[in-house]
Coordinates of C-alpha atoms in Angstrom, one line a residue:
Chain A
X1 CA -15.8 -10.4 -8.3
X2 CA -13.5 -12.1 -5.8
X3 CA -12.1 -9.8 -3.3
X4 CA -9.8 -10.2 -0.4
X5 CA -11.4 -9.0 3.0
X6 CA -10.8 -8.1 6.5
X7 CA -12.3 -9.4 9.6
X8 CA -11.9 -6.2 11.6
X9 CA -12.3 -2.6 10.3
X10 CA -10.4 -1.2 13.4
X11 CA -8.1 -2.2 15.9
X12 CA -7.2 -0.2 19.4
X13 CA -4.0 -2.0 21.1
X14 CA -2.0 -0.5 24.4
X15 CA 1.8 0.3 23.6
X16 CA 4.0 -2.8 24.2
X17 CA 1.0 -5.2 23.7
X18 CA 1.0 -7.7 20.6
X19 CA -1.2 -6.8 17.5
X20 CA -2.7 -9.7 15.4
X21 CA -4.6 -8.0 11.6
X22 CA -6.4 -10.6 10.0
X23 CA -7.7 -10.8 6.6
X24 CA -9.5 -13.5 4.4
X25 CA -9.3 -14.0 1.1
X26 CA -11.6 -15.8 -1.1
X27 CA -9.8 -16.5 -4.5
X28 CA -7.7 -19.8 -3.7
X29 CA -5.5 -19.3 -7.0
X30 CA -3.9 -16.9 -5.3
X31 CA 0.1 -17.6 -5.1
X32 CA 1.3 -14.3 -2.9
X33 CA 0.4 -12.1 -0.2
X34 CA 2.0 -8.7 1.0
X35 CA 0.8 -6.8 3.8
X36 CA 1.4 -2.7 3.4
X37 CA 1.6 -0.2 6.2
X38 CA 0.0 3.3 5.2
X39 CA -0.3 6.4 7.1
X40 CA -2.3 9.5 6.6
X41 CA -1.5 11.3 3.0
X42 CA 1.3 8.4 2.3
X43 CA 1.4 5.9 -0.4
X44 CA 1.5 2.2 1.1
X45 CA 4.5 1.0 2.6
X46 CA 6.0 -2.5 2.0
X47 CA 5.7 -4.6 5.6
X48 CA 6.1 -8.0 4.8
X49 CA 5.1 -10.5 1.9
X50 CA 4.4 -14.6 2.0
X51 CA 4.2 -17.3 -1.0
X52 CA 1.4 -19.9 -0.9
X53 CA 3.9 -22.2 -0.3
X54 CA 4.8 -20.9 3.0
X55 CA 2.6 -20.8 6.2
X56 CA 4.5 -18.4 8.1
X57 CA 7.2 -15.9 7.8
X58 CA 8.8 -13.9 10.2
X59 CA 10.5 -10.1 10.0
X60 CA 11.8 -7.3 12.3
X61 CA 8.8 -7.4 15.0
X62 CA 6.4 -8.6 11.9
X63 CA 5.1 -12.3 11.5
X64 CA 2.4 -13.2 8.5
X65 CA 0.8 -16.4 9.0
X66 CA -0.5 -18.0 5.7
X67 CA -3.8 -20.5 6.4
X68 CA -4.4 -21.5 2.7
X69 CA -7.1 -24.3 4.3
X70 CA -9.1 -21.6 5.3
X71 CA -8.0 -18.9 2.9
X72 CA -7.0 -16.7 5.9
X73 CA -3.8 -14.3 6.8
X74 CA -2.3 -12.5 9.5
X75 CA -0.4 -9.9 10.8
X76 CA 1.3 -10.1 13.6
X77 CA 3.1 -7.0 15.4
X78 CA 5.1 -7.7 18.2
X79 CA 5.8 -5.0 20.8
X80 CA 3.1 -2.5 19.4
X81 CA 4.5 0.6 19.0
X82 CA 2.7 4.3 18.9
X83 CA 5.0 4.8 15.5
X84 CA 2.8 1.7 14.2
X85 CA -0.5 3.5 14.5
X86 CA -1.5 3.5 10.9
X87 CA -3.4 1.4 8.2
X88 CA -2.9 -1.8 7.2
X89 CA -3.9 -3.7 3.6
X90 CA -3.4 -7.0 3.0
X91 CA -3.0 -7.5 -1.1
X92 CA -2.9 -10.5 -3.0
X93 CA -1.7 -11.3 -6.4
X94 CA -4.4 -13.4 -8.2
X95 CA -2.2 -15.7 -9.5
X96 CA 0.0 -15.0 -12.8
X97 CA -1.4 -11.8 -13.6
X98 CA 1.0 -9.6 -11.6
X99 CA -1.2 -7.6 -10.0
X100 CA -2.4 -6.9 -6.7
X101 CA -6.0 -6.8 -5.2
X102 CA -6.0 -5.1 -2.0
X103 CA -8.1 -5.6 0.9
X104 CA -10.3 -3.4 2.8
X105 CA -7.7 -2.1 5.3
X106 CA -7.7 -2.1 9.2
X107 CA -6.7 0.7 11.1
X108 CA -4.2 0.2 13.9
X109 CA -4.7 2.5 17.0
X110 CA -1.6 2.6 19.6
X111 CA -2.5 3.7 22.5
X112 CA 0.5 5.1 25.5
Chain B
X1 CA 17.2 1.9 -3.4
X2 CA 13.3 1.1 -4.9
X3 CA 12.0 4.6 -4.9
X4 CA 9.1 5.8 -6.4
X5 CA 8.4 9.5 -6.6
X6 CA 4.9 11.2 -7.9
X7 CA 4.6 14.8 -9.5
X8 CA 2.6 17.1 -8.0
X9 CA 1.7 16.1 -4.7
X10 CA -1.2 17.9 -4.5
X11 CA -3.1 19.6 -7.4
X12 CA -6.5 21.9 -7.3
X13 CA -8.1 22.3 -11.0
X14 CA -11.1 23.3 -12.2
X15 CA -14.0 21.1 -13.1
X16 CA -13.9 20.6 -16.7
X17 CA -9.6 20.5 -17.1
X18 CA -7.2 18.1 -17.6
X19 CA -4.8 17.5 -15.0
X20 CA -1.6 15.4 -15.4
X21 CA -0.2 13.2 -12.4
X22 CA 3.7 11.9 -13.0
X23 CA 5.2 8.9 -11.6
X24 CA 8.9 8.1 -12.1
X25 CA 11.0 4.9 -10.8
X26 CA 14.5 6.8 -9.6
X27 CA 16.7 4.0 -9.0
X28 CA 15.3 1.2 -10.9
X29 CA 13.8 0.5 -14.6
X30 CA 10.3 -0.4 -13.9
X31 CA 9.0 -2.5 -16.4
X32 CA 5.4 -2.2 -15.6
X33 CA 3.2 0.5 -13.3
X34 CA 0.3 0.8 -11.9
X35 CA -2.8 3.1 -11.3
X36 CA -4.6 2.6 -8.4
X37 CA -7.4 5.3 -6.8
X38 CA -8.3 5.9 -3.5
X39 CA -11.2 7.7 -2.0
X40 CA -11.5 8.7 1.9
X41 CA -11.5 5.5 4.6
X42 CA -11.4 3.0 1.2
X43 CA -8.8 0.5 0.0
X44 CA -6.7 0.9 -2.9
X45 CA -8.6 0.1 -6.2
X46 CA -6.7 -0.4 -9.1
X47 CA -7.1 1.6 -12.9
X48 CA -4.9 0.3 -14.9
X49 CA -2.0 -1.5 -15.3
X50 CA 0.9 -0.4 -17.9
X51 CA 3.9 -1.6 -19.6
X52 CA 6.8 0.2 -21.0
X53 CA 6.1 1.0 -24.6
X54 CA 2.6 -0.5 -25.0
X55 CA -1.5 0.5 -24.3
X56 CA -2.7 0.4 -20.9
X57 CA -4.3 -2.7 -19.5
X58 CA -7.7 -0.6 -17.7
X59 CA -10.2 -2.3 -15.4
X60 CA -13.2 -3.1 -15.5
X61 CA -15.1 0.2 -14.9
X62 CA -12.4 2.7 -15.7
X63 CA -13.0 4.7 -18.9
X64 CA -9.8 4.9 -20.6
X65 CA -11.0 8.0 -22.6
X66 CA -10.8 9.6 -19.1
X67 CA -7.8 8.8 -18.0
X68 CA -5.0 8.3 -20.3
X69 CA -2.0 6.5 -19.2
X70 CA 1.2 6.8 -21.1
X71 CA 4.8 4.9 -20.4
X72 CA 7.4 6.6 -22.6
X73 CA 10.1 5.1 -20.7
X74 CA 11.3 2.6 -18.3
X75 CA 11.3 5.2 -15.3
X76 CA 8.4 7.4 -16.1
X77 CA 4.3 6.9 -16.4
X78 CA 1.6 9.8 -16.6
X79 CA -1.9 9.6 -15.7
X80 CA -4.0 12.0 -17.1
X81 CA -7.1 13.1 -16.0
X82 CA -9.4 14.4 -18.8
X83 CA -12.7 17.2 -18.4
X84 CA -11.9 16.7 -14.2
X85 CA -15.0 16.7 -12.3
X86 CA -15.5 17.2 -9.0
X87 CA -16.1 13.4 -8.1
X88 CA -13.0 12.7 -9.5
X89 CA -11.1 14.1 -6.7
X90 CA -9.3 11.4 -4.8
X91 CA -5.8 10.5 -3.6
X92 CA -4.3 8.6 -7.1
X93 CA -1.4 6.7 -5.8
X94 CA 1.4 4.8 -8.5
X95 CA 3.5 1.8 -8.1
X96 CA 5.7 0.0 -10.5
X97 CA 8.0 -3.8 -10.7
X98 CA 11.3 -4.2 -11.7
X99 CA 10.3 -7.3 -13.5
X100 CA 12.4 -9.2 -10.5
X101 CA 9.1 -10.1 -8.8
X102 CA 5.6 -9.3 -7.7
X103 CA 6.5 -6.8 -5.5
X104 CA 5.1 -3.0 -6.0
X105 CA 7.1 -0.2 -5.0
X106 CA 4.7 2.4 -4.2
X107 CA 4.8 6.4 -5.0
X108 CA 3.5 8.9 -2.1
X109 CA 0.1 9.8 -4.1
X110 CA -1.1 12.9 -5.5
X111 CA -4.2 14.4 -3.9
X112 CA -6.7 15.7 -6.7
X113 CA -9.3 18.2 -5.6
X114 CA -11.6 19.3 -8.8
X115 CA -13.4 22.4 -7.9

């Protein structure tokens, strides 16, 4: 079935460094992307979201970049922060069905 | 406001019982919720999808027999797991919409450890 992926399974950044998460997915009817934030034992937290009719929107320290040529996201985390040291799903919402297929997740590692 | 709360947080059962896992919208009416599963280092998978007053929507894959989904209300949806086994333990984490969007408001999870 279609699935939405992740380029890198792990990612190891130095505090105050930018972080860039990337993540393909594969099923172009796809009309909205969130990225969640989970940490160890949590349920996902709510980072940032995009439309397919956007190609970038920005947040507090958070950026998603929408490539719908190339069926590609991104995270981008400004100022990397040890309190950002987590892992991070992109999810997409196959268009009209109102639900959300995650991807494979990419743990962040902040490093003093 | 957009809280989601699960019930218990963690649970230890027996192999062979049924174990039930709340989820409850506090500040909002959630119109439909969610099921999803996760095992160790995996993504989310999702189980089932339900609305408010009507039979669960299950994926492909999830027995339905197994785990029964029920949404009384507006604010509150059980998962129960039936004749637990041990490879049933996982981390079963619940979200639910307002109906305003496609955003999911996620619960903490419940860790399940059948023995």
């Amino acid at each position: 079935g279609e699935s939405v992926g992740l380029h890198l399974p792990t990612l190891s950044v130095q505090e105050g460094d930018n972080s860039i998460i990337n993540c393909a997915y594969s099923n172009s009817a796809s009309d909205y992307f969130i990225w969640y934030k989970q940490e160890s034992g949590k349920g996902p937290q709510f980072i940032i979201d995009i439309r397919s009719n956007m190609d970038k929107r920005q947040g507090q320290r958070v950026t998603v970049l929408l490539n719908k040529t190339v069926k590609h996201l991104s995270l981008q985390i400004a100022a990397t922060q040890p309190g950002d040291s987590a892992v991070y799903f992109c999810a997409e919402n196959p268009g009209g069905y109102n639900k959300l297929i995650f991807g494979a997740g990419t743990r962040l590692a902040v490093h003093p | 406001g957009a809280v989601v709360s699960q019930h218990p947080s963690r649970v230890i059962c027996k192999s062979g019982t049924s174990v039930k896992i709340e989820c409850r919208s506090l500040d909002f009416q959630a119109t439909t919720m969610f099921w999803y599963r996760q095992f160790p280092k995996q993504s989310l998978m999702l189980m089932a999808t339900s609305n408010e007053g009507s039979k669960a929507t299950y994926e492909q894959g999830v027995e339905k027999d197994k785990f029964l989904i029920n949404h009384a209300s507006l604010t509150l949806s059980t998962l129960t797991v039936t004749s637990a086994h041990p490879e049933d333990s996982s981390f079963y984490i619940c979200s639910a919409r307002n109906g305003k969007g496609h955003e999911q408001y996620f619960g903490p999870g419940t860790r399940l450890t059948v023995t």
